GROMACS .gro file of C-alpha atoms in nm:
model
  232
    1UNK     CA    1  -0.015  -0.012   0.029
    2UNK     CA    2   0.147   0.362  -0.086
    3UNK     CA    3   0.044   0.614   0.183
    4UNK     CA    4  -0.194   0.856   0.074
    5UNK     CA    5  -0.119   1.240   0.072
    6UNK     CA    6  -0.281   1.482   0.370
    7UNK     CA    7  -0.312   1.765   0.516
    8UNK     CA    8  -0.067   1.767   0.828
    9UNK     CA    9  -0.126   2.109   0.985
   10UNK     CA   10   0.166   2.077   1.219
   11UNK     CA   11   0.211   2.246   1.582
   12UNK     CA   12   0.092   2.524   1.640
   13UNK     CA   13   0.401   2.648   1.939
   14UNK     CA   14   0.429   2.705   2.292
   15UNK     CA   15   0.065   2.558   2.520
   16UNK     CA   16  -0.163   2.514   2.276
   17UNK     CA   17  -0.392   2.241   2.367
   18UNK     CA   18  -0.522   2.165   1.933
   19UNK     CA   19  -0.127   2.038   1.991
   20UNK     CA   20  -0.161   1.720   2.246
   21UNK     CA   21  -0.357   1.542   1.998
   22UNK     CA   22  -0.172   1.653   1.668
   23UNK     CA   23  -0.013   1.305   1.635
   24UNK     CA   24  -0.308   1.096   1.727
   25UNK     CA   25  -0.572   1.265   1.497
   26UNK     CA   26  -0.217   1.225   1.212
   27UNK     CA   27  -0.229   0.884   1.224
   28UNK     CA   28  -0.630   0.804   1.239
   29UNK     CA   29  -0.679   1.038   0.974
   30UNK     CA   30  -0.391   0.885   0.706
   31UNK     CA   31  -0.559   0.500   0.815
   32UNK     CA   32  -0.922   0.711   0.744
   33UNK     CA   33  -0.811   0.811   0.377
   34UNK     CA   34  -0.563   0.574   0.252
   35UNK     CA   35  -0.872   0.340   0.311
   36UNK     CA   36  -1.105   0.582   0.169
   37UNK     CA   37  -1.321   0.517   0.443
   38UNK     CA   38  -1.625   0.605   0.406
   39UNK     CA   39  -1.698   0.887   0.725
   40UNK     CA   40  -2.126   0.962   0.817
   41UNK     CA   41  -2.047   1.241   1.059
   42UNK     CA   42  -1.721   1.426   1.197
   43UNK     CA   43  -1.791   1.664   1.526
   44UNK     CA   44  -1.498   1.900   1.583
   45UNK     CA   45  -1.452   2.130   1.874
   46UNK     CA   46  -1.316   2.153   2.256
   47UNK     CA   47  -1.298   1.880   2.543
   48UNK     CA   48  -1.684   1.897   2.580
   49UNK     CA   49  -1.691   1.763   2.176
   50UNK     CA   50  -1.384   1.549   2.314
   51UNK     CA   51  -1.534   1.414   2.611
   52UNK     CA   52  -1.876   1.320   2.479
   53UNK     CA   53  -1.852   0.932   2.392
   54UNK     CA   54  -2.029   0.927   2.069
   55UNK     CA   55  -2.107   0.556   1.977
   56UNK     CA   56  -2.266   0.506   2.323
   57UNK     CA   57  -2.554   0.764   2.155
   58UNK     CA   58  -2.494   0.726   1.819
   59UNK     CA   59  -2.344   0.380   1.779
   60UNK     CA   60  -2.518   0.012   1.619
   61UNK     CA   61  -2.652   0.226   1.365
   62UNK     CA   62  -2.418   0.151   1.147
   63UNK     CA   63  -2.312   0.529   1.057
   64UNK     CA   64  -1.909   0.564   1.115
   65UNK     CA   65  -1.847   0.926   1.329
   66UNK     CA   66  -1.550   1.011   1.365
   67UNK     CA   67  -1.435   1.258   1.736
   68UNK     CA   68  -1.183   1.541   1.605
   69UNK     CA   69  -1.244   1.722   2.001
   70UNK     CA   70  -0.986   1.853   2.190
   71UNK     CA   71  -0.995   1.963   2.556
   72UNK     CA   72  -0.907   2.306   2.591
   73UNK     CA   73  -0.903   2.397   2.162
   74UNK     CA   74  -1.073   2.793   2.063
   75UNK     CA   75  -1.185   2.868   1.748
   76UNK     CA   76  -0.848   2.993   1.564
   77UNK     CA   77  -0.675   2.678   1.607
   78UNK     CA   78  -1.026   2.493   1.492
   79UNK     CA   79  -1.030   2.626   1.239
   80UNK     CA   80  -0.626   2.585   1.127
   81UNK     CA   81  -0.723   2.188   1.192
   82UNK     CA   82  -1.029   2.252   1.047
   83UNK     CA   83  -0.945   2.129   0.666
   84UNK     CA   84  -0.679   1.834   0.857
   85UNK     CA   85  -0.934   1.691   1.044
   86UNK     CA   86  -1.274   1.771   0.855
   87UNK     CA   87  -1.245   1.802   0.523
   88UNK     CA   88  -0.999   1.547   0.384
   89UNK     CA   89  -1.208   1.314   0.550
   90UNK     CA   90  -1.488   1.409   0.354
   91UNK     CA   91  -1.782   1.340   0.559
   92UNK     CA   92  -2.164   1.386   0.451
   93UNK     CA   93  -2.203   1.586   0.822
   94UNK     CA   94  -1.988   1.828   1.062
   95UNK     CA   95  -2.115   1.903   1.340
   96UNK     CA   96  -1.904   2.204   1.539
   97UNK     CA   97  -1.941   2.259   1.859
   98UNK     CA   98  -1.662   2.589   1.992
   99UNK     CA   99  -1.584   2.872   2.149
  100UNK     CA  100  -1.660   2.856   2.530
  101UNK     CA  101  -1.254   2.840   2.598
  102UNK     CA  102  -1.274   3.141   2.394
  103UNK     CA  103  -1.455   3.351   2.696
  104UNK     CA  104  -1.170   3.272   2.950
  105UNK     CA  105  -1.035   3.610   2.785
  106UNK     CA  106  -1.332   3.749   2.943
  107UNK     CA  107  -0.970   3.667   3.285
  108UNK     CA  108  -0.708   3.601   3.181
  109UNK     CA  109  -0.428   3.632   3.434
  110UNK     CA  110  -0.237   3.849   3.235
  111UNK     CA  111  -0.364   4.244   3.121
  112UNK     CA  112  -0.215   4.195   2.750
  113UNK     CA  113  -0.433   3.830   2.727
  114UNK     CA  114  -0.808   4.025   2.824
  115UNK     CA  115  -1.053   4.082   2.542
  116UNK     CA  116  -1.407   4.244   2.542
  117UNK     CA  117  -1.779   4.074   2.551
  118UNK     CA  118  -1.760   4.228   2.235
  119UNK     CA  119  -1.407   4.103   2.052
  120UNK     CA  120  -1.425   3.746   2.162
  121UNK     CA  121  -1.860   3.760   2.028
  122UNK     CA  122  -1.707   3.845   1.724
  123UNK     CA  123  -1.359   3.559   1.713
  124UNK     CA  124  -1.580   3.342   1.779
  125UNK     CA  125  -1.863   3.346   1.455
  126UNK     CA  126  -1.616   3.431   1.233
  127UNK     CA  127  -1.449   3.191   1.264
  128UNK     CA  128  -1.732   3.002   1.276
  129UNK     CA  129  -1.829   3.139   0.987
  130UNK     CA  130  -1.530   3.052   0.822
  131UNK     CA  131  -1.473   2.626   0.907
  132UNK     CA  132  -1.899   2.645   0.712
  133UNK     CA  133  -1.749   2.812   0.411
  134UNK     CA  134  -1.492   2.532   0.448
  135UNK     CA  135  -1.726   2.258   0.475
  136UNK     CA  136  -1.989   2.379   0.217
  137UNK     CA  137  -1.702   2.383   0.000
  138UNK     CA  138  -1.595   2.082  -0.018
  139UNK     CA  139  -1.927   1.927  -0.020
  140UNK     CA  140  -1.992   1.850   0.339
  141UNK     CA  141  -2.319   1.963   0.505
  142UNK     CA  142  -2.200   2.192   0.867
  143UNK     CA  143  -2.332   2.189   1.157
  144UNK     CA  144  -2.302   2.408   1.391
  145UNK     CA  145  -2.441   2.351   1.815
  146UNK     CA  146  -2.515   2.620   2.048
  147UNK     CA  147  -2.216   2.699   2.245
  148UNK     CA  148  -2.301   2.547   2.612
  149UNK     CA  149  -2.419   2.727   2.993
  150UNK     CA  150  -2.207   2.791   3.258
  151UNK     CA  151  -2.237   2.801   3.626
  152UNK     CA  152  -1.940   2.826   3.798
  153UNK     CA  153  -1.974   3.004   4.119
  154UNK     CA  154  -1.673   3.052   4.172
  155UNK     CA  155  -1.582   3.276   3.867
  156UNK     CA  156  -1.644   3.625   3.847
  157UNK     CA  157  -1.724   3.635   3.513
  158UNK     CA  158  -1.940   3.353   3.492
  159UNK     CA  159  -2.301   3.680   3.399
  160UNK     CA  160  -2.065   3.846   3.193
  161UNK     CA  161  -1.977   3.449   3.037
  162UNK     CA  162  -2.310   3.360   3.055
  163UNK     CA  163  -2.463   3.692   2.860
  164UNK     CA  164  -2.166   3.668   2.615
  165UNK     CA  165  -2.321   3.307   2.488
  166UNK     CA  166  -2.673   3.357   2.435
  167UNK     CA  167  -2.539   3.636   2.213
  168UNK     CA  168  -2.296   3.376   2.051
  169UNK     CA  169  -2.574   3.159   1.971
  170UNK     CA  170  -2.823   3.461   1.842
  171UNK     CA  171  -2.575   3.514   1.565
  172UNK     CA  172  -2.467   3.150   1.478
  173UNK     CA  173  -2.818   3.121   1.445
  174UNK     CA  174  -2.840   3.372   1.194
  175UNK     CA  175  -2.519   3.291   1.001
  176UNK     CA  176  -2.651   2.978   0.986
  177UNK     CA  177  -2.975   2.998   0.832
  178UNK     CA  178  -2.786   3.235   0.570
  179UNK     CA  179  -2.515   3.076   0.507
  180UNK     CA  180  -2.761   2.737   0.443
  181UNK     CA  181  -2.668   2.576   0.665
  182UNK     CA  182  -2.817   2.409   0.984
  183UNK     CA  183  -2.809   2.537   1.378
  184UNK     CA  184  -2.870   2.294   1.664
  185UNK     CA  185  -3.007   2.524   2.008
  186UNK     CA  186  -2.887   2.236   2.282
  187UNK     CA  187  -2.823   2.511   2.474
  188UNK     CA  188  -3.219   2.654   2.565
  189UNK     CA  189  -3.288   2.263   2.675
  190UNK     CA  190  -3.004   2.294   2.972
  191UNK     CA  191  -3.060   2.690   3.132
  192UNK     CA  192  -3.212   2.720   3.430
  193UNK     CA  193  -3.528   2.934   3.488
  194UNK     CA  194  -3.336   3.206   3.416
  195UNK     CA  195  -3.241   3.082   3.045
  196UNK     CA  196  -2.833   3.210   3.063
  197UNK     CA  197  -2.739   2.955   3.320
  198UNK     CA  198  -2.640   2.558   3.337
  199UNK     CA  199  -2.886   2.396   3.547
  200UNK     CA  200  -2.614   2.265   3.828
  201UNK     CA  201  -2.731   1.908   3.788
  202UNK     CA  202  -2.609   1.875   3.470
  203UNK     CA  203  -2.250   2.005   3.528
  204UNK     CA  204  -2.060   1.886   3.812
  205UNK     CA  205  -1.803   2.146   3.805
  206UNK     CA  206  -2.072   2.358   3.572
  207UNK     CA  207  -1.928   2.359   3.244
  208UNK     CA  208  -1.857   2.002   3.150
  209UNK     CA  209  -2.180   1.840   3.033
  210UNK     CA  210  -2.195   1.445   3.280
  211UNK     CA  211  -2.427   1.215   3.216
  212UNK     CA  212  -2.712   1.364   3.174
  213UNK     CA  213  -2.647   1.678   3.023
  214UNK     CA  214  -2.442   1.489   2.775
  215UNK     CA  215  -2.820   1.242   2.690
  216UNK     CA  216  -3.008   1.565   2.616
  217UNK     CA  217  -2.719   1.741   2.409
  218UNK     CA  218  -2.764   1.433   2.251
  219UNK     CA  219  -3.095   1.415   2.230
  220UNK     CA  220  -3.211   1.775   2.162
  221UNK     CA  221  -2.943   1.679   1.868
  222UNK     CA  222  -3.079   1.421   1.723
  223UNK     CA  223  -3.452   1.562   1.716
  224UNK     CA  224  -3.356   1.876   1.586
  225UNK     CA  225  -3.236   1.688   1.277
  226UNK     CA  226  -3.483   1.465   1.252
  227UNK     CA  227  -3.731   1.809   1.165
  228UNK     CA  228  -3.476   1.797   0.843
  229UNK     CA  229  -3.435   1.493   0.710
  230UNK     CA  230  -3.133   1.417   0.831
  231UNK     CA  231  -3.077   1.032   1.082
  232UNK     CA  232  -2.781   1.003   1.356
   0.00000   0.00000   0.00000
């Protein structure tokens, strides 16, 4: 067997979360490409995607689902690895869920790393739209999943963060409507009575879903995709 020519985005340098899985993903991508394995869905994003046991929720139906989530990842790096981890695998669909880690710039330790809510909003929306456009150019149907709310009591920016997440989700919904992609809202099913904060029983740390949270996410994804004729 001749090894295929393929995209390898390389390392980004410094302390970058995306680098932690790069070698593993390159090896796995090469196997998929070399064997021309048909892929139905590629999920891409941060730790919320990485920690999602997709086989348990969506496996056993004859569909091939690939997880390309990386803990700690942010939109600039997901965008840069998108051609390697999504486009060159030629899935039918890609589920994009990333952006919450961008919001930690609200309370960065160093002044130079601090960002305003508006600048974070623009970064997440712009770079997600670029991923959507890359997918569409490759005849892959993009599915953008909403950012989830948080409920970290010890974090002073939680209220601001949750308001920002709402604003980002509103913008992403509008962008997907304009671009002809699909927006899946699981945020609304996971908030408390305020409509902004994550229900405390859905995440042990106020951020990462536990089995209760992931079960809601899976139900929402399955039901909302079914409405547009997509089975997962």
